[in-house]
PDB file of C-alpha atoms in Angstrom:
ATOM      1  CA  MET L   1     -57.465  26.753-208.537  1.00 50.00           C
ATOM      2  CA  LYS L   2     -59.725  23.919-209.684  1.00 52.00           C
ATOM      3  CA  THR L   3     -58.263  20.803-211.156  1.00 55.00           C
ATOM      4  CA  SER L   4     -60.107  18.826-213.759  1.00 51.00           C
ATOM      5  CA  PRO L   5     -61.472  15.487-212.576  1.00 55.00           C
ATOM      6  CA  ARG L   6     -59.407  12.435-213.405  1.00 53.00           C
ATOM      7  CA  PRO L   7     -60.910  10.409-216.236  1.00 53.00           C
ATOM      8  CA  THR L   8     -62.399   7.092-215.269  1.00 59.00           C
ATOM      9  CA  VAL L   9     -60.061   4.256-216.123  1.00 58.00           C
ATOM     10  CA  TYR L  10     -61.833   0.912-216.241  1.00 56.00           C
ATOM     11  CA  PRO L  11     -59.576  -1.968-215.199  1.00 58.00           C
ATOM     12  CA  LEU L  12     -58.983  -4.863-217.569  1.00 58.00           C
ATOM     13  CA  ILE L  13     -59.744  -8.426-216.606  1.00 57.00           C
ATOM     14  CA  ILE L  14     -57.502 -11.053-218.125  1.00 58.00           C
ATOM     15  CA  LYS L  15     -58.936 -14.555-218.148  1.00 56.00           C
ATOM     16  CA  VAL L  16     -57.131 -17.798-218.793  1.00 54.00           C
ATOM     17  CA  GLN L  17     -60.005 -19.958-219.989  1.00 52.00           C
ATOM     18  CA  LYS L  18     -62.096 -20.634-216.887  1.00 53.00           C
ATOM     19  CA  THR L  19     -59.466 -19.414-214.439  1.00 54.00           C
ATOM     20  CA  ARG L  20     -59.813 -15.708-213.751  1.00 53.00           C
ATOM     21  CA  LEU L  21     -56.542 -13.876-213.536  1.00 51.00           C
ATOM     22  CA  SER L  22     -57.325 -10.301-212.679  1.00 52.00           C
ATOM     23  CA  LEU L  23     -54.712  -7.715-213.501  1.00 55.00           C
ATOM     24  CA  SER L  24     -56.029  -4.323-212.555  1.00 55.00           C
ATOM     25  CA  LEU L  25     -54.336  -2.006-214.988  1.00 57.00           C
ATOM     26  CA  ARG L  26     -55.478   1.340-213.621  1.00 56.00           C
ATOM     27  CA  VAL L  27     -52.633   3.508-214.897  1.00 62.00           C
ATOM     28  CA  ALA L  28     -54.253   4.918-218.011  1.00 65.00           C
ATOM     29  CA  SER L  29     -51.217   4.837-220.295  1.00 69.00           C
ATOM     30  CA  ILE L  30     -50.286   1.231-219.450  1.00 66.00           C
ATOM     31  CA  ARG L  31     -53.890   0.067-219.575  1.00 68.00           C
ATOM     32  CA  ASP L  32     -54.507   1.752-222.933  1.00 72.00           C
ATOM     33  CA  GLU L  33     -51.331   0.295-224.431  1.00 71.00           C
ATOM     34  CA  PHE L  34     -52.224  -3.220-223.247  1.00 70.00           C
ATOM     35  CA  TYR L  35     -55.861  -2.900-224.311  1.00 71.00           C
ATOM     36  CA  GLY L  36     -54.760  -1.604-227.709  1.00 75.00           C
ATOM     37  CA  LYS L  37     -52.820  -4.835-228.265  1.00 74.00           C
ATOM     38  CA  ARG L  38     -55.695  -7.071-227.160  1.00 72.00           C
ATOM     39  CA  LYS L  39     -56.516  -8.182-230.707  1.00 73.00           C
ATOM     40  CA  THR L  40     -53.018  -9.560-231.196  1.00 75.00           C
ATOM     41  CA  ILE L  41     -52.895 -11.524-227.931  1.00 72.00           C
ATOM     42  CA  ALA L  42     -56.512 -12.522-227.214  1.00 70.00           C
ATOM     43  CA  GLY L  43     -57.194 -16.171-228.008  1.00 71.00           C
ATOM     44  CA  LYS L  44     -53.521 -17.133-227.984  1.00 71.00           C
ATOM     45  CA  GLU L  45     -52.122 -19.782-225.732  1.00 70.00           C
ATOM     46  CA  VAL L  46     -50.753 -18.361-222.476  1.00 63.00           C
ATOM     47  CA  GLY L  47     -47.382 -20.009-223.099  1.00 64.00           C
ATOM     48  CA  LYS L  48     -46.965 -17.895-226.229  1.00 63.00           C
ATOM     49  CA  VAL L  49     -47.507 -14.527-224.530  1.00 61.00           C
ATOM     50  CA  GLY L  50     -44.189 -13.396-223.039  1.00 59.00           C
ATOM     51  CA  THR L  51     -44.670 -12.124-219.487  1.00 55.00           C
ATOM     52  CA  LEU L  52     -47.909 -14.063-218.933  1.00 55.00           C
ATOM     53  CA  ARG L  53     -46.158 -17.364-219.623  1.00 51.00           C
ATOM     54  CA  ASP L  54     -45.382 -17.974-215.935  1.00 51.00           C
ATOM     55  CA  LEU L  55     -48.828 -17.054-214.601  1.00 52.00           C
ATOM     56  CA  SER L  56     -50.604 -20.238-215.618  1.00 53.00           C
ATOM     57  CA  GLN L  57     -50.080 -23.880-214.730  1.00 58.00           C
ATOM     58  CA  ASP L  58     -51.195 -24.878-218.218  1.00 62.00           C
ATOM     59  CA  PRO L  59     -49.492 -22.921-221.032  1.00 61.00           C
ATOM     60  CA  LYS L  60     -51.956 -24.391-223.573  1.00 67.00           C
ATOM     61  CA  LYS L  61     -54.930 -22.518-222.079  1.00 67.00           C
ATOM     62  CA  LYS L  62     -56.344 -19.657-224.153  1.00 69.00           C
ATOM     63  CA  LEU L  63     -56.123 -16.043-223.065  1.00 68.00           C
ATOM     64  CA  TYR L  64     -59.174 -13.748-222.983  1.00 68.00           C
ATOM     65  CA  ILE L  65     -59.267 -10.046-222.198  1.00 72.00           C
ATOM     66  CA  SER L  66     -62.329  -8.162-221.057  1.00 74.00           C
ATOM     67  CA  GLU L  67     -62.987  -4.787-219.569  1.00 78.00           C
ATOM     68  CA  SER L  68     -64.270  -4.507-216.019  1.00 79.00           C
ATOM     69  CA  LEU L  69     -67.572  -2.606-216.149  1.00 85.00           C
ATOM     70  CA  THR L  70     -69.618  -0.971-213.414  1.00 88.00           C
ATOM     71  CA  GLN L  71     -72.774  -2.797-212.295  1.00 92.00           C
ATOM     72  CA  ALA L  72     -74.939  -0.393-214.313  1.00 93.00           C
ATOM     73  CA  ARG L  73     -72.853  -0.903-217.455  1.00 93.00           C
ATOM     74  CA  LYS L  74     -72.883  -4.705-216.974  1.00 93.00           C
ATOM     75  CA  LYS L  75     -76.666  -4.607-216.835  1.00 96.00           C
ATOM     76  CA  LEU L  76     -76.782  -2.353-219.903  1.00 96.00           C
ATOM     77  CA  PHE L  77     -74.358  -4.670-221.728  1.00 96.00           C
ATOM     78  CA  GLY L  78     -76.656  -7.616-220.936  1.00 96.00           C
ATOM     79  CA  SER L  79     -79.691  -5.768-222.325  1.00 96.00           C
ATOM     80  CA  ILE L  80     -77.841  -4.791-225.488  1.00 96.00           C
ATOM     81  CA  ASN L  81     -76.494  -8.322-225.872  1.00 95.00           C
ATOM     82  CA  LYS L  82     -80.054  -9.681-225.603  1.00 95.00           C
ATOM     83  CA  PHE L  83     -81.152  -7.257-228.334  1.00 94.00           C
ATOM     84  CA  LYS L  84     -78.173  -8.394-230.435  1.00 95.00           C
ATOM     85  CA  LYS L  85     -79.060 -12.075-230.091  1.00 95.00           C
ATOM     86  CA  ASP L  86     -82.808 -11.599-230.565  1.00 93.00           C
ATOM     87  CA  ASN L  87     -82.274  -9.606-233.763  1.00 92.00           C
ATOM     88  CA  LYS L  88     -79.259 -11.529-235.067  1.00 93.00           C
ATOM     89  CA  TRP L  89     -76.877  -8.585-234.984  1.00 94.00           C
ATOM     90  CA  LYS L  90     -73.246  -9.666-235.170  1.00 95.00           C
ATOM     91  CA  TYR L  91     -70.981  -7.538-232.986  1.00 94.00           C
ATOM     92  CA  ILE L  92     -70.974  -6.152-229.452  1.00 94.00           C
ATOM     93  CA  TRP L  93     -67.882  -4.906-227.640  1.00 91.00           C
ATOM     94  CA  THR L  94     -66.655  -2.422-225.068  1.00 90.00           C
ATOM     95  CA  ASN L  95     -63.889   0.143-225.102  1.00 84.00           C
ATOM     96  CA  ASN L  96     -63.097   2.417-222.163  1.00 81.00           C
ATOM     97  CA  GLY L  97     -66.459   1.664-220.564  1.00 86.00           C
ATOM     98  CA  ARG L  98     -68.549   2.412-223.638  1.00 92.00           C
ATOM     99  CA  ILE L  99     -70.622  -0.309-225.272  1.00 95.00           C
ATOM    100  CA  TYR L 100     -70.660  -0.621-229.052  1.00 96.00           C
ATOM    101  CA  LEU L 101     -73.089  -2.489-231.305  1.00 96.00           C
ATOM    102  CA  LYS L 102     -72.801  -3.230-235.021  1.00 96.00           C
ATOM    103  CA  GLN L 103     -75.251  -5.134-237.185  1.00 93.00           C
ATOM    104  CA  GLY L 104     -72.819  -6.984-239.455  1.00 92.00           C
ATOM    105  CA  ASP L 105     -69.698  -6.988-241.601  1.00 91.00           C
ATOM    106  CA  GLY L 106     -71.101  -4.854-244.422  1.00 89.00           C
ATOM    107  CA  GLU L 107     -72.633  -2.271-242.078  1.00 89.00           C
ATOM    108  CA  LYS L 108     -70.671   0.955-241.607  1.00 91.00           C
ATOM    109  CA  ARG L 109     -72.751   2.327-238.720  1.00 93.00           C
ATOM    110  CA  THR L 110     -71.692   1.565-235.186  1.00 95.00           C
ATOM    111  CA  PHE L 111     -73.972   2.479-232.276  1.00 96.00           C
ATOM    112  CA  THR L 112     -72.543   3.616-228.944  1.00 96.00           C
ATOM    113  CA  PHE L 113     -74.238   3.279-225.556  1.00 97.00           C
ATOM    114  CA  ASN L 114     -73.385   4.752-222.182  1.00 94.00           C
ATOM    115  CA  TYR L 115     -76.775   4.797-220.445  1.00 94.00           C
ATOM    116  CA  ALA L 116     -80.002   2.780-220.417  1.00 93.00           C
ATOM    117  CA  ASP L 117     -82.041   5.659-221.860  1.00 94.00           C
ATOM    118  CA  GLU L 118     -79.833   5.565-224.965  1.00 95.00           C
ATOM    119  CA  LEU L 119     -80.810   1.925-225.464  1.00 94.00           C
ATOM    120  CA  ALA L 120     -84.501   2.808-225.080  1.00 93.00           C
ATOM    121  CA  ASP L 121     -84.111   5.573-227.665  1.00 93.00           C
ATOM    122  CA  PHE L 122     -82.259   3.169-229.986  1.00 93.00           C
ATOM    123  CA  LYS L 123     -85.011   0.544-229.674  1.00 90.00           C
ATOM    124  CA  SER L 124     -87.668   3.126-230.555  1.00 89.00           C
ATOM    125  CA  LYS L 125     -85.794   3.804-233.815  1.00 86.00           C
ATOM    126  CA  PHE L 126     -85.070   0.112-234.504  1.00 77.00           C
ATOM    127  CA  PRO L 127     -88.176  -1.704-233.192  1.00 65.00           C
ATOM    128  CA  LEU L 128     -86.989  -5.142-234.242  1.00 64.00           C
ATOM    129  CA  GLY L 129     -87.261  -7.433-231.297  1.00 54.00           C
TER     130      GLY L 129
END
């Protein structure tokens, strides 16, 4: 009997300003719950986030959450981010290893990237920069 492969769970990296505090949340349900709440806790002072309060020497430091990407996805993210900056697009983010790009607030379309060839195809349709 074959079992289906386990889905890839990308760990989260929690940063306290310039100090990197790496919590590898690899259990999918816990990671997804924490990552789902990232908008409510990101940018807050560490001292104001319950269980993280004791992890920092300085409770006034800001908390940042980012996803840990593979080397290939980091490189792809960098290429997409360069496109974003060169063409003055507004948003780039990741979720579960996928990279998303959106032009601005009024734009409804969001573009998703998993591989470099998708970026090349995207650039051929949007030859901006």
